[in-house]
mmCIF file of C-alpha atoms in Angstrom:
data_model
loop_
_atom_site.group_PDB
_atom_site.id
_atom_site.type_symbol
_atom_site.label_atom_id
_atom_site.label_comp_id
_atom_site.label_asym_id
_atom_site.label_seq_id
_atom_site.Cartn_x
_atom_site.Cartn_y
_atom_site.Cartn_z
ATOM 1 C CA TRP A 1 56.775 143.913 -38.576
ATOM 2 C CA ASP A 2 58.187 140.414 -38.949
ATOM 3 C CA SER A 3 61.068 141.476 -41.191
ATOM 4 C CA CYS A 4 62.632 143.769 -38.564
ATOM 5 C CA PRO A 5 64.969 142.239 -35.981
ATOM 6 C CA LYS A 6 63.332 142.465 -32.591
ATOM 7 C CA ARG A 7 66.284 144.116 -30.914
ATOM 8 C CA MET A 8 66.405 146.822 -33.637
ATOM 9 C CA TRP A 9 62.696 147.486 -33.995
ATOM 10 C CA TYR A 10 62.056 148.841 -30.488
ATOM 11 C CA PRO A 11 64.360 151.895 -30.356
ATOM 12 C CA THR A 12 63.922 152.884 -34.028
ATOM 13 C CA ALA A 13 60.153 152.533 -34.264
ATOM 14 C CA MET A 14 59.517 153.965 -30.840
ATOM 15 C CA TRP A 15 61.573 157.051 -31.631
ATOM 16 C CA GLN A 16 59.805 157.558 -34.970
ATOM 17 C CA TRP A 17 56.330 156.999 -33.555
ATOM 18 C CA GLN A 18 56.849 159.374 -30.671
ATOM 19 C CA LEU A 19 58.441 162.045 -32.877
ATOM 20 C CA MET A 20 55.484 161.973 -35.269
ATOM 21 C CA GLY A 21 53.103 161.826 -32.335
ATOM 22 C CA PHE A 22 54.549 164.846 -30.593
ATOM 23 C CA VAL A 23 54.479 166.837 -33.841
ATOM 24 C CA PHE A 24 50.827 165.879 -34.238
ATOM 25 C CA LEU A 25 50.074 166.783 -30.630
ATOM 26 C CA SER A 26 51.813 170.131 -30.993
ATOM 27 C CA VAL A 27 49.341 170.993 -33.760
ATOM 28 C CA LEU A 28 46.426 169.757 -31.697
ATOM 29 C CA SER A 29 47.664 171.709 -28.669
ATOM 30 C CA ARG A 30 47.301 174.927 -30.663
ATOM 31 C CA ILE A 31 43.693 173.974 -31.347
ATOM 32 C CA ALA A 32 43.245 173.008 -27.707
ATOM 33 C CA GLU A 33 44.618 176.346 -26.530
ATOM 34 C CA SER A 34 42.396 178.384 -28.846
ATOM 35 C CA LYS A 35 39.318 176.338 -27.956
ATOM 36 C CA ALA A 36 40.248 175.885 -24.268
ATOM 37 C CA ALA A 37 39.673 172.198 -24.952
ATOM 38 C CA MET A 38 41.961 170.911 -22.205
ATOM 39 C CA ARG A 39 41.165 173.428 -19.491
ATOM 40 C CA GLY A 40 37.390 173.725 -19.323
ATOM 41 C CA CYS A 41 35.819 175.538 -22.263
ATOM 42 C CA LYS A 42 33.808 178.592 -21.246
ATOM 43 C CA ARG A 43 31.523 178.447 -24.255
ATOM 44 C CA GLU A 44 29.933 175.592 -26.192
ATOM 45 C CA PRO A 45 31.612 172.168 -26.079
ATOM 46 C CA ILE A 46 33.954 171.322 -28.913
ATOM 47 C CA PRO A 47 32.619 168.616 -31.264
ATOM 48 C CA SER A 48 32.683 165.241 -29.553
ATOM 49 C CA TRP A 49 34.688 163.727 -32.414
ATOM 50 C CA LEU A 50 37.446 166.309 -31.919
ATOM 51 C CA ASP A 51 37.373 165.805 -28.161
ATOM 52 C CA LYS A 52 37.741 162.060 -28.586
ATOM 53 C CA LEU A 53 40.453 162.523 -31.223
ATOM 54 C CA LEU A 54 42.484 164.617 -28.776
ATOM 55 C CA ARG A 55 42.208 161.888 -26.159
ATOM 56 C CA VAL A 56 43.056 159.034 -28.528
ATOM 57 C CA ALA A 57 46.055 160.984 -29.852
ATOM 58 C CA PHE A 58 47.293 161.759 -26.353
ATOM 59 C CA LEU A 59 46.962 158.181 -25.119
ATOM 60 C CA GLY A 60 48.405 156.794 -28.344
ATOM 61 C CA VAL A 61 51.527 158.942 -28.096
ATOM 62 C CA LEU A 62 51.829 158.407 -24.355
ATOM 63 C CA ALA A 63 51.498 154.634 -24.273
ATOM 64 C CA GLY A 64 51.239 153.323 -27.848
ATOM 65 C CA PRO A 65 54.924 152.892 -28.813
ATOM 66 C CA THR A 66 55.845 151.242 -25.522
ATOM 67 C CA VAL A 67 52.853 148.895 -25.589
ATOM 68 C CA VAL A 68 53.492 147.825 -29.187
ATOM 69 C CA ALA A 69 57.208 147.369 -28.491
ATOM 70 C CA ILE A 70 56.536 145.121 -25.489
ATOM 71 C CA ASP A 71 54.059 143.078 -27.495
ATOM 72 C CA ARG A 72 56.624 142.812 -30.297
ATOM 73 C CA GLN A 73 59.153 141.401 -27.890
ATOM 74 C CA SER A 74 56.708 138.909 -26.397
ATOM 75 C CA GLY A 75 55.188 137.921 -29.733
ATOM 76 C CA TYR A 76 51.622 138.372 -28.483
ATOM 77 C CA PRO A 77 49.578 141.569 -28.971
ATOM 78 C CA ILE A 78 47.982 141.338 -25.518
ATOM 79 C CA LEU A 79 48.758 144.871 -24.322
ATOM 80 C CA THR A 80 47.797 146.351 -27.699
ATOM 81 C CA VAL A 81 44.371 144.718 -27.501
ATOM 82 C CA LEU A 82 43.924 145.937 -23.910
ATOM 83 C CA LEU A 83 44.948 149.467 -24.890
ATOM 84 C CA ILE A 84 42.450 149.516 -27.749
ATOM 85 C CA ALA A 85 39.724 148.150 -25.443
ATOM 86 C CA TYR A 86 40.538 150.827 -22.854
ATOM 87 C CA MET A 87 39.911 153.499 -25.474
ATOM 88 C CA VAL A 88 36.162 152.843 -25.151
ATOM 89 C CA PRO A 89 35.685 153.971 -21.509
ATOM 90 C CA TYR A 90 38.588 156.423 -21.871
ATOM 91 C CA THR A 91 36.677 158.400 -24.516
ATOM 92 C CA ASP A 92 33.126 158.079 -23.139
ATOM 93 C CA LEU A 93 33.167 161.733 -21.920
ATOM 94 C CA CYS A 94 31.175 160.787 -18.818
ATOM 95 C CA GLU A 95 32.994 163.512 -16.849
ATOM 96 C CA GLN A 96 31.019 166.006 -18.942
ATOM 97 C CA ASN A 97 27.699 164.451 -17.931
ATOM 98 C CA GLY A 98 27.760 164.270 -14.145
ATOM 99 C CA GLY A 99 30.485 161.644 -13.787
ATOM 100 C CA TRP A 100 30.147 158.316 -12.022
ATOM 101 C CA LYS A 101 27.294 157.525 -9.647
ATOM 102 C CA ASN A 102 29.295 155.083 -7.524
ATOM 103 C CA LEU A 103 31.709 157.322 -5.610
ATOM 104 C CA ILE A 104 33.797 154.651 -3.924
ATOM 105 C CA GLY A 105 36.855 156.870 -4.200
ATOM 106 C CA ARG A 106 35.515 159.146 -1.460
ATOM 107 C CA GLN A 107 36.004 156.319 1.026
ATOM 108 C CA ALA A 108 39.296 155.046 -0.381
ATOM 109 C CA PHE A 109 42.181 154.209 1.920
ATOM 110 C CA PHE A 110 44.646 156.547 0.220
ATOM 111 C CA VAL A 111 42.252 159.511 0.639
ATOM 112 C CA ARG A 112 41.891 158.682 4.334
ATOM 113 C CA TRP A 113 45.688 158.350 4.627
ATOM 114 C CA ILE A 114 46.380 161.720 2.964
ATOM 115 C CA ARG A 115 43.722 163.308 5.139
ATOM 116 C CA SER A 116 45.464 161.873 8.204
ATOM 117 C CA TYR A 117 48.914 162.950 6.924
ATOM 118 C CA PHE A 118 47.815 166.598 6.783
ATOM 119 C CA ASP A 119 45.501 166.303 9.792
ATOM 120 C CA VAL A 120 42.701 167.778 7.671
ATOM 121 C CA LYS A 121 39.762 169.218 9.606
ATOM 122 C CA LEU A 122 36.544 170.841 8.418
ATOM 123 C CA ILE A 123 35.152 173.761 10.430
ATOM 124 C CA LYS A 124 31.471 174.585 10.058
ATOM 125 C CA THR A 125 30.287 178.173 10.569
ATOM 126 C CA ALA A 126 26.677 177.972 9.337
ATOM 127 C CA GLU A 127 23.903 175.510 8.586
ATOM 128 C CA LEU A 128 23.235 174.485 4.984
ATOM 129 C CA SER A 129 19.796 173.294 3.962
ATOM 130 C CA PRO A 130 19.764 170.132 1.818
ATOM 131 C CA GLN A 131 16.855 171.676 -0.084
ATOM 132 C CA ASN A 132 19.137 174.250 -1.714
ATOM 133 C CA THR A 133 22.030 173.996 -4.134
ATOM 134 C CA TYR A 134 25.415 175.546 -3.424
ATOM 135 C CA ILE A 135 28.630 176.454 -5.163
ATOM 136 C CA PHE A 136 31.534 176.022 -2.747
ATOM 137 C CA GLY A 137 34.561 178.134 -3.609
ATOM 138 C CA VAL A 138 37.711 176.691 -2.013
ATOM 139 C CA HIS A 139 40.779 178.926 -1.620
ATOM 140 C CA PRO A 140 43.700 178.858 -2.159
ATOM 141 C CA HIS A 141 44.585 176.279 -4.810
ATOM 142 C CA GLY A 142 48.105 175.539 -3.560
ATOM 143 C CA ILE A 143 50.411 173.327 -5.624
ATOM 144 C CA LEU A 144 47.907 170.503 -5.172
ATOM 145 C CA PRO A 145 44.498 171.296 -3.657
ATOM 146 C CA PHE A 146 44.706 168.789 -0.806
ATOM 147 C CA GLY A 147 41.948 170.580 1.086
ATOM 148 C CA ALA A 148 39.410 170.157 -1.692
ATOM 149 C CA ILE A 149 40.550 166.619 -2.542
ATOM 150 C CA CYS A 150 40.833 165.127 0.941
ATOM 151 C CA GLY A 151 38.729 167.557 2.931
ATOM 152 C CA LEU A 152 35.460 168.052 1.098
ATOM 153 C CA ASN A 153 35.724 164.895 -1.018
ATOM 154 C CA TYR A 154 36.183 162.444 1.862
ATOM 155 C CA GLU A 155 33.184 160.554 3.255
ATOM 156 C CA ASN A 156 33.007 158.489 6.424
ATOM 157 C CA LYS A 157 29.950 158.261 8.661
ATOM 158 C CA LYS A 158 32.143 157.436 11.653
ATOM 159 C CA ASP A 159 34.019 160.751 11.512
ATOM 160 C CA GLU A 160 32.173 163.773 12.863
ATOM 161 C CA ASP A 161 34.040 166.404 10.832
ATOM 162 C CA THR A 162 33.536 164.997 7.333
ATOM 163 C CA PHE A 163 31.396 166.934 4.892
ATOM 164 C CA ASN A 164 28.569 164.385 4.789
ATOM 165 C CA SER A 165 28.431 164.381 8.610
ATOM 166 C CA LEU A 166 28.449 168.164 8.950
ATOM 167 C CA PHE A 167 26.010 168.790 6.086
ATOM 168 C CA PRO A 168 23.780 165.709 5.677
ATOM 169 C CA GLY A 169 21.771 165.668 2.485
ATOM 170 C CA VAL A 170 24.000 168.132 0.618
ATOM 171 C CA HIS A 171 25.405 166.206 -2.343
ATOM 172 C CA PHE A 172 28.003 167.731 -4.629
ATOM 173 C CA ARG A 173 30.472 167.179 -7.426
ATOM 174 C CA THR A 174 33.920 168.742 -7.650
ATOM 175 C CA LEU A 175 35.230 170.477 -10.763
ATOM 176 C CA ALA A 176 38.703 169.886 -12.219
ATOM 177 C CA ALA A 177 40.545 170.877 -15.388
ATOM 178 C CA THR A 178 39.696 168.849 -18.488
ATOM 179 C CA PHE A 179 43.303 167.679 -18.882
ATOM 180 C CA CYS A 180 43.023 165.714 -15.623
ATOM 181 C CA PHE A 181 40.738 163.300 -17.464
ATOM 182 C CA TYR A 182 43.351 162.653 -20.154
ATOM 183 C CA ILE A 183 45.679 160.845 -17.745
ATOM 184 C CA PRO A 184 44.981 157.084 -17.558
ATOM 185 C CA GLY A 185 44.418 155.800 -14.044
ATOM 186 C CA TYR A 186 44.251 159.309 -12.594
ATOM 187 C CA ARG A 187 41.070 159.817 -14.611
ATOM 188 C CA GLU A 188 39.385 156.870 -12.899
ATOM 189 C CA MET A 189 40.559 158.048 -9.473
ATOM 190 C CA MET A 190 38.993 161.446 -10.104
ATOM 191 C CA LEU A 191 35.697 160.027 -11.337
ATOM 192 C CA SER A 192 35.419 157.648 -8.371
ATOM 193 C CA GLY A 193 35.812 160.664 -6.076
ATOM 194 C CA GLY A 194 32.973 162.611 -7.670
ATOM 195 C CA VAL A 195 35.178 164.901 -9.754
ATOM 196 C CA VAL A 196 33.862 166.117 -13.116
ATOM 197 C CA ASP A 197 34.963 168.356 -15.979
ATOM 198 C CA ALA A 198 35.288 172.058 -15.136
ATOM 199 C CA ALA A 199 33.773 173.222 -18.438
ATOM 200 C CA ARG A 200 30.758 175.504 -18.051
ATOM 201 C CA TYR A 201 28.418 173.176 -19.922
ATOM 202 C CA SER A 202 29.510 170.318 -17.661
ATOM 203 C CA ALA A 203 28.918 172.386 -14.519
ATOM 204 C CA ASN A 204 25.478 173.404 -15.767
ATOM 205 C CA ARG A 205 24.529 169.754 -16.272
ATOM 206 C CA VAL A 206 25.600 168.921 -12.720
ATOM 207 C CA LEU A 207 23.448 171.722 -11.295
ATOM 208 C CA GLU A 208 20.515 170.644 -13.471
ATOM 209 C CA MET A 209 20.860 167.156 -11.968
ATOM 210 C CA GLY A 210 20.295 168.680 -8.510
ATOM 211 C CA TYR A 211 23.863 168.465 -7.230
ATOM 212 C CA SER A 212 25.863 171.261 -5.660
ATOM 213 C CA LEU A 213 29.344 172.117 -6.896
ATOM 214 C CA ALA A 214 32.745 172.491 -5.280
ATOM 215 C CA LEU A 215 35.515 174.250 -7.174
ATOM 216 C CA VAL A 216 38.746 176.166 -6.746
ATOM 217 C CA PRO A 217 37.966 179.475 -8.526
ATOM 218 C CA GLY A 218 41.609 180.563 -8.704
ATOM 219 C CA GLY A 219 42.520 177.369 -10.540
ATOM 220 C CA ALA A 220 45.956 176.755 -11.985
ATOM 221 C CA THR A 221 46.612 180.499 -12.239
ATOM 222 C CA GLU A 222 46.316 180.787 -8.482
ATOM 223 C CA ALA A 223 48.719 177.866 -8.081
ATOM 224 C CA LEU A 224 51.374 179.956 -9.852
ATOM 225 C CA HIS A 225 51.170 182.421 -6.932
ATOM 226 C CA ASN A 226 51.695 179.732 -4.301
ATOM 227 C CA HIS A 227 54.064 180.788 -1.510
ATOM 228 C CA PRO A 228 54.339 179.207 1.962
ATOM 229 C CA ASP A 229 54.762 182.574 3.709
ATOM 230 C CA HIS A 230 51.940 184.479 2.042
ATOM 231 C CA ASP A 231 48.330 183.588 1.204
ATOM 232 C CA VAL A 232 47.224 184.810 -2.230
ATOM 233 C CA VAL A 233 43.871 184.246 -3.927
ATOM 234 C CA TYR A 234 43.318 184.952 -7.624
ATOM 235 C CA ILE A 235 39.665 185.836 -7.989
ATOM 236 C CA ARG A 236 38.975 189.410 -9.112
ATOM 237 C CA LYS A 237 38.647 188.301 -12.751
ATOM 238 C CA ARG A 238 36.818 185.058 -11.967
ATOM 239 C CA PHE A 239 33.283 185.986 -13.001
ATOM 240 C CA GLY A 240 32.286 182.556 -14.314
ATOM 241 C CA PHE A 241 31.410 180.783 -11.061
ATOM 242 C CA VAL A 242 29.378 183.802 -9.857
ATOM 243 C CA LYS A 243 27.459 183.923 -13.131
ATOM 244 C CA LEU A 244 26.868 180.198 -12.837
ATOM 245 C CA ALA A 245 25.396 180.668 -9.341
ATOM 246 C CA LEU A 246 23.083 183.458 -10.547
ATOM 247 C CA GLU A 247 21.869 181.451 -13.538
ATOM 248 C CA ALA A 248 21.102 178.449 -11.313
ATOM 249 C CA GLY A 249 19.854 180.384 -8.281
ATOM 250 C CA ALA A 250 22.495 178.620 -6.169
ATOM 251 C CA SER A 251 24.110 180.060 -3.058
ATOM 252 C CA LEU A 252 27.809 180.900 -3.057
ATOM 253 C CA VAL A 253 29.771 179.503 -0.110
ATOM 254 C CA PRO A 254 33.320 180.821 0.463
ATOM 255 C CA CYS A 255 35.746 178.305 2.005
ATOM 256 C CA PHE A 256 39.329 178.904 3.064
ATOM 257 C CA SER A 257 41.883 176.133 3.432
ATOM 258 C CA PHE A 258 44.426 177.361 5.969
ATOM 259 C CA ASN A 259 48.048 176.152 5.565
ATOM 260 C CA GLU A 260 47.270 174.829 2.087
ATOM 261 C CA CYS A 261 50.285 176.706 0.698
ATOM 262 C CA ASN A 262 52.640 175.309 3.340
ATOM 263 C CA THR A 263 52.930 171.862 1.774
ATOM 264 C CA TYR A 264 55.500 172.801 -0.878
ATOM 265 C CA GLY A 265 58.358 175.230 -1.332
ATOM 266 C CA VAL A 266 58.544 176.873 -4.756
ATOM 267 C CA LEU A 267 61.441 177.958 -6.987
ATOM 268 C CA GLY A 268 61.466 180.666 -9.649
ATOM 269 C CA VAL A 269 58.552 182.723 -8.333
ATOM 270 C CA SER A 270 60.229 185.966 -9.489
ATOM 271 C CA ASN A 271 62.005 184.582 -12.576
ATOM 272 C CA PRO A 272 60.287 186.008 -15.726
ATOM 273 C CA THR A 273 61.494 183.224 -18.053
ATOM 274 C CA ILE A 274 60.244 180.469 -15.770
ATOM 275 C CA ASN A 275 56.963 182.303 -15.188
ATOM 276 C CA LYS A 276 56.425 182.709 -18.946
ATOM 277 C CA ALA A 277 56.945 178.976 -19.529
ATOM 278 C CA ARG A 278 54.615 178.055 -16.661
ATOM 279 C CA THR A 279 51.938 180.475 -17.881
ATOM 280 C CA LYS A 280 52.088 179.030 -21.416
ATOM 281 C CA PHE A 281 51.789 175.468 -20.096
ATOM 282 C CA GLN A 282 48.833 176.493 -17.956
ATOM 283 C CA ALA A 283 47.139 178.232 -20.901
ATOM 284 C CA ILE A 284 47.183 174.998 -22.929
ATOM 285 C CA PHE A 285 46.557 172.296 -20.340
ATOM 286 C CA GLY A 286 44.771 174.132 -17.521
ATOM 287 C CA ILE A 287 47.156 172.801 -14.867
ATOM 288 C CA SER A 288 50.163 174.477 -13.314
ATOM 289 C CA LEU A 289 53.805 173.540 -13.816
ATOM 290 C CA PRO A 290 55.440 174.429 -10.489
ATOM 291 C CA LEU A 291 59.111 174.005 -9.653
ATOM 292 C CA VAL A 292 58.974 172.700 -6.109
ATOM 293 C CA THR A 293 61.804 172.300 -3.655
ATOM 294 C CA ASN A 294 60.415 169.072 -2.182
ATOM 295 C CA ILE A 295 58.888 166.021 -3.835
ATOM 296 C CA ILE A 296 57.179 164.708 -0.717
ATOM 297 C CA PRO A 297 54.796 167.367 0.615
ATOM 298 C CA MET A 298 55.579 168.809 4.008
ATOM 299 C CA LYS A 299 53.160 168.068 6.799
ATOM 300 C CA ALA A 300 50.810 170.949 7.451
ATOM 301 C CA GLN A 301 47.689 171.101 9.571
ATOM 302 C CA ILE A 302 45.102 171.918 6.928
ATOM 303 C CA ARG A 303 41.976 173.519 8.320
ATOM 304 C CA ILE A 304 39.099 174.172 5.924
ATOM 305 C CA VAL A 305 36.680 176.775 7.244
ATOM 306 C CA ILE A 306 33.337 176.671 5.434
ATOM 307 C CA GLY A 307 31.682 180.093 5.453
ATOM 308 C CA LYS A 308 28.118 181.324 5.375
ATOM 309 C CA PRO A 309 26.069 180.926 2.176
ATOM 310 C CA ILE A 310 25.423 183.957 -0.006
ATOM 311 C CA PRO A 311 22.001 183.499 -1.664
ATOM 312 C CA CYS A 312 21.937 184.458 -5.339
ATOM 313 C CA PRO A 313 18.671 185.323 -7.123
ATOM 314 C CA LYS A 314 17.954 183.079 -10.095
ATOM 315 C CA THR A 315 18.645 185.212 -13.163
ATOM 316 C CA ASP A 316 18.516 183.800 -16.692
ATOM 317 C CA GLU A 317 20.852 186.394 -18.170
ATOM 318 C CA PRO A 318 22.659 188.202 -15.352
ATOM 319 C CA SER A 319 24.171 191.540 -16.301
ATOM 320 C CA ARG A 320 27.861 192.210 -15.866
ATOM 321 C CA GLU A 321 26.987 194.720 -13.139
ATOM 322 C CA LEU A 322 25.009 192.109 -11.195
ATOM 323 C CA VAL A 323 27.808 189.546 -11.537
ATOM 324 C CA GLN A 324 30.336 192.131 -10.356
ATOM 325 C CA GLN A 325 28.101 193.014 -7.395
ATOM 326 C CA TYR A 326 27.970 189.422 -6.173
ATOM 327 C CA LEU A 327 31.657 188.826 -6.877
ATOM 328 C CA ASP A 328 32.512 191.856 -4.726
ATOM 329 C CA ARG A 329 30.249 190.547 -1.985
ATOM 330 C CA TYR A 330 31.887 187.124 -2.232
ATOM 331 C CA ILE A 331 35.358 188.653 -1.928
ATOM 332 C CA ASP A 332 34.245 190.655 1.129
ATOM 333 C CA GLU A 333 32.848 187.519 2.786
ATOM 334 C CA LEU A 334 35.961 185.496 1.935
ATOM 335 C CA THR A 335 38.246 188.199 3.335
ATOM 336 C CA ALA A 336 36.175 188.417 6.526
ATOM 337 C CA LEU A 337 36.277 184.618 6.837
ATOM 338 C CA TYR A 338 40.055 184.701 6.537
ATOM 339 C CA ASN A 339 40.509 187.530 9.036
ATOM 340 C CA ASP A 340 38.201 185.912 11.584
ATOM 341 C CA ASN A 341 40.098 182.612 11.522
ATOM 342 C CA LYS A 342 43.717 183.304 10.547
ATOM 343 C CA ASP A 343 44.950 183.570 14.132
ATOM 344 C CA LYS A 344 43.218 180.319 15.056
ATOM 345 C CA TYR A 345 44.393 178.121 12.211
ATOM 346 C CA ASN A 346 47.458 179.589 10.452
ATOM 347 C CA SER A 347 50.521 177.714 11.663
ATOM 348 C CA THR A 348 52.733 180.803 11.155
ATOM 349 C CA GLN A 349 52.262 184.556 11.126
ATOM 350 C CA LYS A 350 51.507 185.784 7.622
ATOM 351 C CA PRO A 351 50.860 189.157 5.954
ATOM 352 C CA PRO A 352 47.236 190.135 5.234
ATOM 353 C CA LEU A 353 45.455 188.102 2.584
ATOM 354 C CA THR A 354 46.258 189.310 -0.947
ATOM 355 C CA VAL A 355 43.344 189.281 -3.404
ATOM 356 C CA ILE A 356 44.258 189.718 -7.076
#
């Protein structure tokens, strides 16, 4: 350390560290893809030591070389010590166990500002009893699911159209891809807003704790179909959230976020090479890699219509036929919800809803 000239150490060591780190991460990404470790595992959780190793490796490659280089220049390992200390809460896996209890992020200024920017409104179509648990399916995903983030996840007793005002006593957590909790800073924002890991075992724990769930069933795959002139929902192969509702005896609630897809323009929708690269990225990390035409999202009046609950009988081991039956019913209710409200809330004329 001390024998290397300071001006020479930074570029050489940083390049070597990051090269070795990215090689290491490329190996781990293959494991992550096969185990669905970064996108919400459908089966049993991966060993906690491997989960933590993935996180430490990611953060180390992302920030380690820069932090060490800055400390080398200053002569004091302050940032290195802080980075090591941050590893403790960063790897606590609390997002897999119900998340944080103090949800101050749901009242944060930036959430209120984004909600105002898109003029987000919630529209209630039915009463929801606080005695029951629900699984809210929000469609479509869009490039970024502003409706789910700033619509459902915003709380303010002074506003009459917030979720907690419309449905008092119904408490929920929102599901997001595992990779979201790998990003420093963004992880804490998500947790403070009541967002937890989308893995099945994580969702089951949330329901066992008595909370309802909000999720975007189409996920990152649906985001790949985002187009401002056509609403598309990817749901026909999404059996997991229906099975989850049957196992828990929770009611399914379809929700449609009108004008969600009007916030970004997208490039390369019909380009097979670009689509292959985006699909591979999504398979590993569980998030989409869109090529947008605008960095700042366009203003769009987002209207989230919350449909009627579909009661699901509690079934310990639901058959595939029963899951398919309730998925078909959910799709019918979602389509009816869209057709009943498209003329009221769509800012432009669009073709009929496409369900794939």
